GROMACS .gro file of C-alpha atoms in nm:
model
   84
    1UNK     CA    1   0.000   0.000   0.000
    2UNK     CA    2   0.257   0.259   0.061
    3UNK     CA    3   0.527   0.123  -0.277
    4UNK     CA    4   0.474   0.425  -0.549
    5UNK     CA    5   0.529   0.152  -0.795
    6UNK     CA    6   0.295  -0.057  -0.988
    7UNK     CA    7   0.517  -0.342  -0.969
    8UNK     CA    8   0.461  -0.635  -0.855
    9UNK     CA    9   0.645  -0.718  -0.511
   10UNK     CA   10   0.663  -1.060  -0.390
   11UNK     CA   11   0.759  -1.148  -0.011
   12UNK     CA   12   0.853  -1.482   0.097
   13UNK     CA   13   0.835  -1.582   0.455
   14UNK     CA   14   0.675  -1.862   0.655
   15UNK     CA   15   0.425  -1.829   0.926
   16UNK     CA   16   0.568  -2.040   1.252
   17UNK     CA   17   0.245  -2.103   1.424
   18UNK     CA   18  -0.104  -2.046   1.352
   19UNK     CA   19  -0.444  -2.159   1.550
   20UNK     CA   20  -0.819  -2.102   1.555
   21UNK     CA   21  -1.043  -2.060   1.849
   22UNK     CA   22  -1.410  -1.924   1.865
   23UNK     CA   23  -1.315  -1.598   1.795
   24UNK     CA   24  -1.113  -1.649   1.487
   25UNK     CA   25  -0.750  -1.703   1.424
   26UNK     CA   26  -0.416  -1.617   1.683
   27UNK     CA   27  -0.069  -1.564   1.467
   28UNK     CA   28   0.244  -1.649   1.653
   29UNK     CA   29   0.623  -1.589   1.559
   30UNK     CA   30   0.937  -1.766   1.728
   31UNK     CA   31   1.224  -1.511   1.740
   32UNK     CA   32   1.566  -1.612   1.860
   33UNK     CA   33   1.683  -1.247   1.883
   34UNK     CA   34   1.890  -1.182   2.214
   35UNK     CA   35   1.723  -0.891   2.435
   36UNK     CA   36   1.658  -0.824   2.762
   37UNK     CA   37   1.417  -0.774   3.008
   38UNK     CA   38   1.237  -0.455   2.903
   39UNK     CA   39   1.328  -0.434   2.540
   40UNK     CA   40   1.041  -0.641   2.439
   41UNK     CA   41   0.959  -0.278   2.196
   42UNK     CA   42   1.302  -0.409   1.983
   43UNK     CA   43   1.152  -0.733   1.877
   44UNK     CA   44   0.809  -0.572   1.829
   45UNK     CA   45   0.945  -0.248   1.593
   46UNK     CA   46   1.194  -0.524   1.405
   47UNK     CA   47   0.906  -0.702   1.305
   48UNK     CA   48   0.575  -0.566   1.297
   49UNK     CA   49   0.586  -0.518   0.914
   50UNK     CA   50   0.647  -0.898   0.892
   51UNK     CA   51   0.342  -0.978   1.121
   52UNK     CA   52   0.111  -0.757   0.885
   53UNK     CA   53   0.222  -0.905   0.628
   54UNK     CA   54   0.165  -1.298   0.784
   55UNK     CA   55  -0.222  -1.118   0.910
   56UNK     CA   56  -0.312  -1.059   0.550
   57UNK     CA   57  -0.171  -1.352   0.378
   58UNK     CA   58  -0.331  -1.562   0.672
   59UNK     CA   59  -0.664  -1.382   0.612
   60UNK     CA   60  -0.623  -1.440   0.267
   61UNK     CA   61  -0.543  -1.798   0.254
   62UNK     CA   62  -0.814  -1.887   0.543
   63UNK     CA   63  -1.128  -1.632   0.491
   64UNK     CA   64  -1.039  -1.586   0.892
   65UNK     CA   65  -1.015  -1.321   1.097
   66UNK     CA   66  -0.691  -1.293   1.265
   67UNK     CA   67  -0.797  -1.176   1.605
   68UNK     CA   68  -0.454  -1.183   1.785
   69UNK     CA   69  -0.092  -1.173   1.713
   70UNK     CA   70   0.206  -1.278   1.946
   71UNK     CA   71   0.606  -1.262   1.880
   72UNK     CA   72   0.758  -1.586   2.098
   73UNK     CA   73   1.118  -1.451   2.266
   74UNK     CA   74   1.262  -1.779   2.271
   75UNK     CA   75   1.543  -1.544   2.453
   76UNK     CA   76   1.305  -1.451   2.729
   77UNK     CA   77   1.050  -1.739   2.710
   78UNK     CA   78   0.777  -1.482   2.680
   79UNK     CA   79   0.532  -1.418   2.447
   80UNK     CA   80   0.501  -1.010   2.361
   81UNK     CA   81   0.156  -0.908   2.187
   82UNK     CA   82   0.202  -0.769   1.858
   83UNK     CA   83  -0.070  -0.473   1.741
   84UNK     CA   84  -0.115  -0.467   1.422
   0.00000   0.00000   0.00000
């Protein structure tokens, strides 16, 4: 949406975890990034753009409504919400 190109623009990627519930679908994303306590923001920032763009293909692909979407610190063994 924001290219000023009509070109085409392919991104490859691969979705690490995906389930349904009532509600609709939750996206999740294992990162191996080292941070610390408190700079959960970093991983979130880094790769928002990439969990947009896993919501919309998801969407796409399923006809579901991606209600939720998490980032995994494998570093911190946390999961950090992702807004997108």
């Amino acid at each position: 949406d924001e290219a000023d190109s009509d070109e085409l623009v392919l991104i490859q990627g691969i979705i690490d975890a995906w389930f349904e519930d009532e509600n609709g679908a939750v996206l999740v994303d294992y990162k191996t990034d080292r941070i610390r306590e408190g700079e959960e923001d970093i991983l979130i920032r880094r790769y928002r753009a990439q969990m947009e763009s896993y919501q919309q293909a998801l969407e796409k692909i399923t006809g579901k409504c991606v209600k939720e979407s998490y980032i995994y610190s494998v570093t911190l063994q946390k999961t950090i919400p992702v807004h997108v």
